[in-house]
Short mmCIF file of C-alpha atoms in Angstrom, two decimals:
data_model
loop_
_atom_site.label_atom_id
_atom_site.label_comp_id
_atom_site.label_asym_id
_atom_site.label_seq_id
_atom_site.Cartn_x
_atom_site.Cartn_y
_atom_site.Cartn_z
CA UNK A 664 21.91 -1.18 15.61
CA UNK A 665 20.39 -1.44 18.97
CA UNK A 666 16.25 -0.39 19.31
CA UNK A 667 16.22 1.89 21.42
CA UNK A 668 13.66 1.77 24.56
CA UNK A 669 10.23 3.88 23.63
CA UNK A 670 7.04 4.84 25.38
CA UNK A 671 5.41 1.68 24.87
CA UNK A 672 8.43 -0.25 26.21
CA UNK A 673 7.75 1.80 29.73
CA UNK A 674 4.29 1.52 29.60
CA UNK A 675 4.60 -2.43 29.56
CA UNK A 676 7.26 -2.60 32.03
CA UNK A 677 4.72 -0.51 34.43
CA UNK A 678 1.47 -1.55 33.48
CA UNK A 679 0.10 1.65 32.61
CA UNK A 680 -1.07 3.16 29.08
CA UNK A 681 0.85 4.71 26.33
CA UNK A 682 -1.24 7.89 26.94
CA UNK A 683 0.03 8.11 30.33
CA UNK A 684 3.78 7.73 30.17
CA UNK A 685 3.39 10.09 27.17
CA UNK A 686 1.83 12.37 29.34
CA UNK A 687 4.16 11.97 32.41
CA UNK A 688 6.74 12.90 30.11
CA UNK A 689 5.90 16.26 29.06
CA UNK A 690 4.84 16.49 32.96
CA UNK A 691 1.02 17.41 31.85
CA UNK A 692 -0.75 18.39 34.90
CA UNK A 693 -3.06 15.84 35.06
CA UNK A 694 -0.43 12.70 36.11
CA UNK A 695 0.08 12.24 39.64
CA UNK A 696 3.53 13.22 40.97
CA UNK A 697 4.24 9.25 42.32
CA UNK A 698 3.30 8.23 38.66
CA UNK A 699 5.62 10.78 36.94
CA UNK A 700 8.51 9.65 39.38
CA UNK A 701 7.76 6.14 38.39
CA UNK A 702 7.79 6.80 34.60
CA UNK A 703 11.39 8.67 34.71
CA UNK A 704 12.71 6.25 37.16
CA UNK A 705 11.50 3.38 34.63
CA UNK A 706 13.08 5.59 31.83
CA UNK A 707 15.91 6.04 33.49
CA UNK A 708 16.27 2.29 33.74
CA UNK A 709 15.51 1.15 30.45
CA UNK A 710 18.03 3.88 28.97
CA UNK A 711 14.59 5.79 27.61
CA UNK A 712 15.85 8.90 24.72
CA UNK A 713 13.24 10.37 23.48
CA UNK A 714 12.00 10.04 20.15
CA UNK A 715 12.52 13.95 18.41
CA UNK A 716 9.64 12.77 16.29
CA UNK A 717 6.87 12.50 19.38
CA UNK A 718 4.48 14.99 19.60
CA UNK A 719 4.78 17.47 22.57
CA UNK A 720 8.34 16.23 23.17
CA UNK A 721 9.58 19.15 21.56
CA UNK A 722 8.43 22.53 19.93
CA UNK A 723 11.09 22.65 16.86
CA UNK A 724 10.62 21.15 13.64
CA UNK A 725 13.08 18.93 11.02
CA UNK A 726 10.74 19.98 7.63
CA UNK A 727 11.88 16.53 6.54
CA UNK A 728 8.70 14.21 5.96
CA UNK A 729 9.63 10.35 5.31
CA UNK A 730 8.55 8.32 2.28
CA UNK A 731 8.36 4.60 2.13
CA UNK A 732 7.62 2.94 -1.00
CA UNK A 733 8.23 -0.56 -3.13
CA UNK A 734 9.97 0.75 -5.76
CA UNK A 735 10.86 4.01 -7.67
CA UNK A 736 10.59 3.04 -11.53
CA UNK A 737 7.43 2.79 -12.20
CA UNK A 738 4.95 5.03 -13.10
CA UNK A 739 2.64 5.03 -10.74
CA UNK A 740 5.18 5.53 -7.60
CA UNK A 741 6.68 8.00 -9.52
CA UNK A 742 3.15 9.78 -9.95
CA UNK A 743 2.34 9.53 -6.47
CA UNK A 744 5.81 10.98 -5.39
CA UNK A 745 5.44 13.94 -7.62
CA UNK A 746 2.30 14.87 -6.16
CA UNK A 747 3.76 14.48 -2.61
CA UNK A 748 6.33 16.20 -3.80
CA UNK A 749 4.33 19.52 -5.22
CA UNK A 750 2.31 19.57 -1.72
CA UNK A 751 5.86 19.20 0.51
CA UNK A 752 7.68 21.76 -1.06
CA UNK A 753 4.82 24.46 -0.87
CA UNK A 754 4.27 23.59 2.59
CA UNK A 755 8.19 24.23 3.31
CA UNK A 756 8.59 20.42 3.42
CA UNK A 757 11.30 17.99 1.64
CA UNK A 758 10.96 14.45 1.07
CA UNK A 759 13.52 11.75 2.02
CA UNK A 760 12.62 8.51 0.03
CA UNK A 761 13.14 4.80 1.61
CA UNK A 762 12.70 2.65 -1.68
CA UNK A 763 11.62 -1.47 -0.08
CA UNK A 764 11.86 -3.23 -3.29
CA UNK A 765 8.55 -5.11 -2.21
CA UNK A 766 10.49 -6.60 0.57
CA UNK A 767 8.74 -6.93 3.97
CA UNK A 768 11.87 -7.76 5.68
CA UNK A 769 13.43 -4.66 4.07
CA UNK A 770 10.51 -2.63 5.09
CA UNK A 771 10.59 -3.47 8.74
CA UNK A 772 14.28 -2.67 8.88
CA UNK A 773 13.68 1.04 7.39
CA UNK A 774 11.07 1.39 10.01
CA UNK A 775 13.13 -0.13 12.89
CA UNK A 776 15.74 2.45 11.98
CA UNK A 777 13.99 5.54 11.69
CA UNK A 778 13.35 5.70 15.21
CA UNK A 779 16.69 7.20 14.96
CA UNK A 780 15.52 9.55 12.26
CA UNK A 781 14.92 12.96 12.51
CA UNK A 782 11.68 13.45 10.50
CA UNK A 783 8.22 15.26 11.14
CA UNK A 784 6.09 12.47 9.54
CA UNK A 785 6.08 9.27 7.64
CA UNK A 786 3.92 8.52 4.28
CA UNK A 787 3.66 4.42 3.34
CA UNK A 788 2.80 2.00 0.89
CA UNK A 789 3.53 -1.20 2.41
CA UNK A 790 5.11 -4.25 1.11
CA UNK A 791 4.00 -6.61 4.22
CA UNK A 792 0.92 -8.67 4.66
CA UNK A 793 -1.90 -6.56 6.23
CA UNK A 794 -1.25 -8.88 9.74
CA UNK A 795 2.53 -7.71 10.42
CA UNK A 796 2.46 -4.34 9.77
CA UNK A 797 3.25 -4.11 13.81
CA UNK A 798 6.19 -2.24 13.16
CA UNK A 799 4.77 0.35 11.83
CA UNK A 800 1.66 0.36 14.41
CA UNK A 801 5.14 1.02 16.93
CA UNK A 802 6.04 4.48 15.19
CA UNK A 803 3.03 5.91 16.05
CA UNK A 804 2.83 4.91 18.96
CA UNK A 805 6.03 6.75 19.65
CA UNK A 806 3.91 9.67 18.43
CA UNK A 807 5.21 9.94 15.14
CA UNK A 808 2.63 11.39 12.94
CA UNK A 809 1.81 8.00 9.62
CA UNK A 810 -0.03 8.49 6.51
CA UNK A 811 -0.72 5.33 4.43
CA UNK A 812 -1.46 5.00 0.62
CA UNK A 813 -2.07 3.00 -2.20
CA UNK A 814 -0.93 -0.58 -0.11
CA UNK A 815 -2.45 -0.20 3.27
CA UNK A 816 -2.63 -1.93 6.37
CA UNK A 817 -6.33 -2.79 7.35
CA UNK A 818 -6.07 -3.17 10.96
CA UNK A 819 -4.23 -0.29 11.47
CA UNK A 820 -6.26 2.95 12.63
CA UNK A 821 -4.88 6.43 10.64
CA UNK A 822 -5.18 8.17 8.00
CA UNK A 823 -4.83 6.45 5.08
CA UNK A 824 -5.37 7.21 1.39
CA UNK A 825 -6.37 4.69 -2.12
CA UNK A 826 -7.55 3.78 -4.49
CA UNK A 827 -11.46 1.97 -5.16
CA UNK A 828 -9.47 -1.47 -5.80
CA UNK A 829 -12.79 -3.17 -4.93
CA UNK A 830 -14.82 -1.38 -7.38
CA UNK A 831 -12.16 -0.98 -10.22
CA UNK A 832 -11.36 -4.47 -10.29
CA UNK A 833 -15.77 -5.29 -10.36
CA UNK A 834 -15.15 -2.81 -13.56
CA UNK A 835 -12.83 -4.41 -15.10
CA UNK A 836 -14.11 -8.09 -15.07
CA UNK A 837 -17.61 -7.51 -15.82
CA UNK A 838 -15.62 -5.33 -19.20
CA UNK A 839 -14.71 -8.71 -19.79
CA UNK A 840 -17.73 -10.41 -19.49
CA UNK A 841 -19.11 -7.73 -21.85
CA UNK A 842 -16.90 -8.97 -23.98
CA UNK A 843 -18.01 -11.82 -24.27
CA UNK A 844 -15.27 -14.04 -22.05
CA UNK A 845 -16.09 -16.26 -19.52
CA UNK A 846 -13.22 -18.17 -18.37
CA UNK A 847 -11.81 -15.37 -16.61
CA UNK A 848 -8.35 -15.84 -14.62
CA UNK A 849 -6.89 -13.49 -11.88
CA UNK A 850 -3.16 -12.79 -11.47
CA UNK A 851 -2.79 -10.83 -8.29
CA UNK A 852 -0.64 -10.22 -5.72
CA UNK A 853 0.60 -11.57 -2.53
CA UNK A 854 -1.60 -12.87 -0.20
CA UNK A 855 -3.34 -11.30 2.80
CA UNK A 856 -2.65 -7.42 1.48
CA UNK A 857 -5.42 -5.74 2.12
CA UNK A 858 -5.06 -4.14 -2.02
CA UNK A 859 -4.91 -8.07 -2.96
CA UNK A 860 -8.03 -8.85 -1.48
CA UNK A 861 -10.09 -6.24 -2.25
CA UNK A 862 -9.51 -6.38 -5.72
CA UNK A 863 -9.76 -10.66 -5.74
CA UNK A 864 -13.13 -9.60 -4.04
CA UNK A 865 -14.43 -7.40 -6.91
CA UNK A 866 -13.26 -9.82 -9.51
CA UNK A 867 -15.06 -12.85 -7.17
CA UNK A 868 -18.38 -10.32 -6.85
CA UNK A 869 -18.70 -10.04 -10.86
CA UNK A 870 -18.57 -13.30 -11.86
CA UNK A 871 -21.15 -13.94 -9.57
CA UNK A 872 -23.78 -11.08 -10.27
CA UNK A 873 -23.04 -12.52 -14.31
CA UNK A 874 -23.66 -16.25 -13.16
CA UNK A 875 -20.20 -17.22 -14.02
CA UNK A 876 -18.51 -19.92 -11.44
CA UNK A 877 -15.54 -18.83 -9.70
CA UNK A 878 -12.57 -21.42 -9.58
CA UNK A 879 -9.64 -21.03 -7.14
CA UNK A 880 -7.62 -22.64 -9.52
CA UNK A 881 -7.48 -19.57 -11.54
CA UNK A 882 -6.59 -17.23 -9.25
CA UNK A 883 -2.73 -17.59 -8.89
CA UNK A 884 -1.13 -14.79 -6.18
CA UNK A 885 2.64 -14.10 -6.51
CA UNK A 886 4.41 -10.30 -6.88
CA UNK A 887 3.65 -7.58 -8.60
CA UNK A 888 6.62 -7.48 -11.53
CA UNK A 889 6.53 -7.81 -15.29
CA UNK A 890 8.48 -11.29 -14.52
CA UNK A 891 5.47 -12.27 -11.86
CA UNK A 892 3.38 -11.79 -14.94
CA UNK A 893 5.04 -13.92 -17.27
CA UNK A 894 5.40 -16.69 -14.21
CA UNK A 895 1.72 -17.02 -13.75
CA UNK A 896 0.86 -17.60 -17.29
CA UNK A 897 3.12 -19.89 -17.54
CA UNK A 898 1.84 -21.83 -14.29
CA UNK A 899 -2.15 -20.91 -15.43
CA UNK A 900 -1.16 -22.94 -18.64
CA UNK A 901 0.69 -25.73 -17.44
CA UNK A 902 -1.44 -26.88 -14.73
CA UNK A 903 -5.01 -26.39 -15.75
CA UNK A 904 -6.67 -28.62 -18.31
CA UNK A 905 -8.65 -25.98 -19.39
CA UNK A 906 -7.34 -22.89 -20.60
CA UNK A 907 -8.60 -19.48 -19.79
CA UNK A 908 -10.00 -17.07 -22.42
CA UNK A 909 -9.28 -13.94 -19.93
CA UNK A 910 -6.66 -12.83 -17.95
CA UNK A 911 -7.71 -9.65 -15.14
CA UNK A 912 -4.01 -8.38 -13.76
CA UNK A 913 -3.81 -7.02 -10.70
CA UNK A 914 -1.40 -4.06 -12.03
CA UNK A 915 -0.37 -3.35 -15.55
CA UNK A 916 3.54 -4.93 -15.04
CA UNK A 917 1.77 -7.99 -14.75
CA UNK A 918 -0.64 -7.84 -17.85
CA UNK A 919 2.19 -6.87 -19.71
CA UNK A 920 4.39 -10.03 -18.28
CA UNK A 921 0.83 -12.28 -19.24
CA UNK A 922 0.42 -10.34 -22.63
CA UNK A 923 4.79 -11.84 -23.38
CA UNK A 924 4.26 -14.91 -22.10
CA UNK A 925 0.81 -15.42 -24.27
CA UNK A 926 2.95 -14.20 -27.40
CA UNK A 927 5.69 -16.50 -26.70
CA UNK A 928 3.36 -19.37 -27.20
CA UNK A 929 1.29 -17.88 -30.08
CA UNK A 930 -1.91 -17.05 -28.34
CA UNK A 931 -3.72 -13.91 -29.94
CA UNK A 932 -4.18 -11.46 -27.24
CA UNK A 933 -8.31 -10.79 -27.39
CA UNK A 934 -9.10 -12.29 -30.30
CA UNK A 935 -8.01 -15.66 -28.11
CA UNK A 936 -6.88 -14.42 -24.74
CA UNK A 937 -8.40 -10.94 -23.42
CA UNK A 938 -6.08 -9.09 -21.21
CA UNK A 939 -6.93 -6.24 -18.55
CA UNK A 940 -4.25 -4.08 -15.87
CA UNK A 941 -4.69 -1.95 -13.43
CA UNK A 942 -2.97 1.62 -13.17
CA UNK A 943 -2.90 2.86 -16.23
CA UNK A 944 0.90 3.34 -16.93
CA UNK A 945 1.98 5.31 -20.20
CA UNK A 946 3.07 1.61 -21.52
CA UNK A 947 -0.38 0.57 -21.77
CA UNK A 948 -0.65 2.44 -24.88
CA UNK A 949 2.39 1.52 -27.02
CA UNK A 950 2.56 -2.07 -26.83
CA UNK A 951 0.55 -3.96 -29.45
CA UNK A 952 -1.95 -5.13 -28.49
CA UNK A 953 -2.71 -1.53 -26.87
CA UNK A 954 -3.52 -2.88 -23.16
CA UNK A 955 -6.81 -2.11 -21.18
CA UNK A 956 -7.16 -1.10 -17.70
CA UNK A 957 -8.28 0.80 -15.04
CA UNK A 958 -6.76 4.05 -14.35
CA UNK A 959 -5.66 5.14 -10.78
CA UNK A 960 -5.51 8.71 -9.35
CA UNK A 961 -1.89 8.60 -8.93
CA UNK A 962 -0.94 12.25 -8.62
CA UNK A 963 -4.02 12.87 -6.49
CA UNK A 964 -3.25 10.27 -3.92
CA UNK A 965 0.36 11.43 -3.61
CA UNK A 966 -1.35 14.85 -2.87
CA UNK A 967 -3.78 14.27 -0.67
CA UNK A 968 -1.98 11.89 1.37
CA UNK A 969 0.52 14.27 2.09
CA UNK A 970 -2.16 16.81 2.71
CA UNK A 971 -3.31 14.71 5.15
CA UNK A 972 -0.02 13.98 6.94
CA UNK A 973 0.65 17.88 7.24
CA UNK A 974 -2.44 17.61 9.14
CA UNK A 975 -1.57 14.82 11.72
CA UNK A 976 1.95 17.54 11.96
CA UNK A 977 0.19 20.40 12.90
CA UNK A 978 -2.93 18.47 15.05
CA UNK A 979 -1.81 16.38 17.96
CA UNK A 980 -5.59 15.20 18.34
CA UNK A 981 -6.64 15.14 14.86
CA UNK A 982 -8.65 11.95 14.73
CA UNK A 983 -7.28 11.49 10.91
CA UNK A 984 -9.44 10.18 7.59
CA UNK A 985 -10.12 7.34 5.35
CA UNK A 986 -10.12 8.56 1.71
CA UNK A 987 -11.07 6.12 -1.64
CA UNK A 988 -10.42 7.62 -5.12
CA UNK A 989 -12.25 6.64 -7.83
CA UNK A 990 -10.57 5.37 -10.98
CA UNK A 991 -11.93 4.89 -14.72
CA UNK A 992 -12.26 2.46 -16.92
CA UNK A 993 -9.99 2.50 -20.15
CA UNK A 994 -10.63 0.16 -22.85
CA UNK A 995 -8.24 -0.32 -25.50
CA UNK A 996 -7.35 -3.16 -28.18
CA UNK A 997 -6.29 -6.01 -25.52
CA UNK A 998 -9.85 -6.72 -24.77
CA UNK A 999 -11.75 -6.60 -28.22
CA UNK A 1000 -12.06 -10.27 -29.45
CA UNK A 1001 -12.01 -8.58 -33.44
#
C-alpha cells in the first residue's frame, strides 16, 4: 500500500518546520497568508490527506486506542493488556491489538499502515533496536498522540512507562553473589534495546561493587523465547572452557529454556548451576526447581501507560512523563545451592 504524503513530507519539501505546516493547516492565526498558500499548494501537490489521527485536524473522536506488542501468550503482555484494558473501557475507550511477534520488520509495517488507521492513540512495546525506531518517531509527528512501555525507545522524547530493569537486574545478581556464585553468566536479549542494556548494565555494576571480573564471553544476546534460552546454554557450554556456576536471564522464558537445557545434560540447578528470571510469570512457581526472579509491575504499567496516553488525547501541549516502577525480589529454590 502506498504511504501516503504527511506533514513532515511538506515541511521538507518547503523548508519550514513541522509546527508550521501543522499550523497552516488548521489556518491558526499566527501563519502568514503567503505561507498558508504555500503549504496547501505543496499539499495539493504531494496528494497531502490528512491524518484523522492529528491533533486539531478534527474535533470528533474514534474511542479506538492502538496497542502494539511482541506477543500475546505470555503472562506478562497479557498483564499489561488487562490493565490497559480496565483503564480503556472506563474511560469509554476499546483496544485494537497489533501482536509483532518480536519482529522489527513486522513492527514497522503495522506502523507504516496505521497511518491509514482510524485511532485516537497508540501504546508500544517495541521489538526494534532503540536506533530505528524512526517509524514510530513519524506517527507523532503526524500528531498522533504515542505512549511507550515495558521495551522503549531511548532517543525518542514521550511519554513512556517501565520497569527499574537497571536496578532489578543489580538485585538479582548481587542475590547471586549472596549466594555464594561467582561465575555469573547473562542471557539477554537483542542488542542495542534500550531494556537489554540497562539490565546488562546492572548485572555489569554488581559484579563490580562485589570485586567479581566481568567477561564478555559470558554474556550471550539472542531473543527473548523459552527456545533462546535453551540456545544460549547450549552455546555458554560449548564454547567456554570454563563453565559458569550462575545463569541471570533476562526474562523468565529464558531461565526456564537455561533451567531444560541444564537438565538435559544433568547439571543440578543451584546446587551446581543457580538460575534467576525476570518477570515473575505464574510458571516460576511450578517447575522444579521453583525459579527465582524479579517481579515486574505488569498490571500497573498497562494502567498507567494508558493513563498517560488518555492524557496526550485530551492535551495537545501536554509535555508527557517518564515513569520507572519498581519491582521485587523473589527468591525461590533455583538459587539455593542446598
Amino acid at each position: 500500500m502506498r504511504r501516503l504524503a504527511t506533514i513532515k513530507d511538506i515541511a521538507k519539501a518547503l523548508g519550514i518546520s513541522v509546527a508550521t505546516v501543522s499550523r497552516a493547516l488548521r489556518d491558526a492565526y499566527d501563519v502568514s497568508p503567503r505561507t498558508r498558500q504555500l503549504v496547501l499548494e505543496k499539499a495539493q501537490e504531494l496528494h497531502y490527506k490528512p491524518n484523522f489521527n492529528a491533533t486539531g485536524l478534527v474535533k470528533s473522536s474514534t474511542h479506538k486506542i492502538g496497542v502494539i506488542i511482541p506477543a500475546i501468550t505470555n503472562y506478562y503482555f497479557s498483564t499489561v493488556i488487562t490493565g490497559i484494558q480496565e483503564v480503556a473501557q472506563s474511560k469509554g475507550y476499546n483496544i485494537i491489538l497489533y501482536i509483532t511477534n518480536d519482529s522489527p520488520e513486522l513492527e514497522k509495517k503495522i506502523v507504516y499502515d496505521l497511518s491509514l488507521s482510524s485511532l485516537d492513540g497508540l501504546l508500544a512495546c517495541v521489538s526494534s533496536p532503540s536506533d530505528a525506531c524512526k517509524h514510530f518517531q513519524e506517527l507523532i509527528d503526524d500528531g498522533l498522540p504515542v505512549v511507550f512501555f515495558d521495551r522503549v525507545p531511548e532517543k525518542i522524547s514521550i511519554s513512556k512507562v517501565m520497569q527499574d530493569d537497571y536496578n532489578g537486574a543489580y538485585q538479582a545478581v548481587n542475590h547471586l553473589i549472596e549466594m555464594g556464585y561467582q561465575k555469573i553468566a547473562h542471557i539477554t536479549g537483542p542488542k542495542g534495546m534500550f531494556l537489554t542494556e540497562n539490565r546488562l548494565r546492572g548485572y555489569k555494576d554488581a559484579l563490580r561493587d562485589q570485586q567479581l571480573d566481568f567477561d564478555s564471553d559470558w554474556v550471550v544476546y539472542s531473543g527473548f523465547s523459552q527456545q533462546d534460552g535453551e540456545a544460549d546454554i547450549e552455546q555458554l557450554l560449548i564454547e567456554n572452557t570454563k563453565r559458569p556456576d550462575a545463569i541471570f536471564a533476562v526474562n523468565d522464558r529464558k531461565a526456564i529454556g537455561a533451567m531444560v537445557a541444564l537438565k538435559r545434560k544433568n547439571i543440578r540447578i543451584g546446587a551446581e548451576v543457580g538460575v534467576i528470571g525476570f518477570t515473575n510469570d505464574p510458571i516460576c512457581e511450578i517447575i522444579s526447581p521453583t525459579l527465582s526472579t524479579v517481579a515486574e509491575p505488569a498490571y500497573e504499567i498497562g494502567r498507567k501507560s494508558c493513563e498517560l496516553l488518555l492524557t496526550h488525547i485530551k492535551k495537545v501541549n501536554f509535555a508527557g512523563e517518564e515513569v520507572v516502577l519498581s519491582g521485587a525480589l523473589i527468591v525461590r529454590e533455583s538459587t539455593s545451592r542446598i
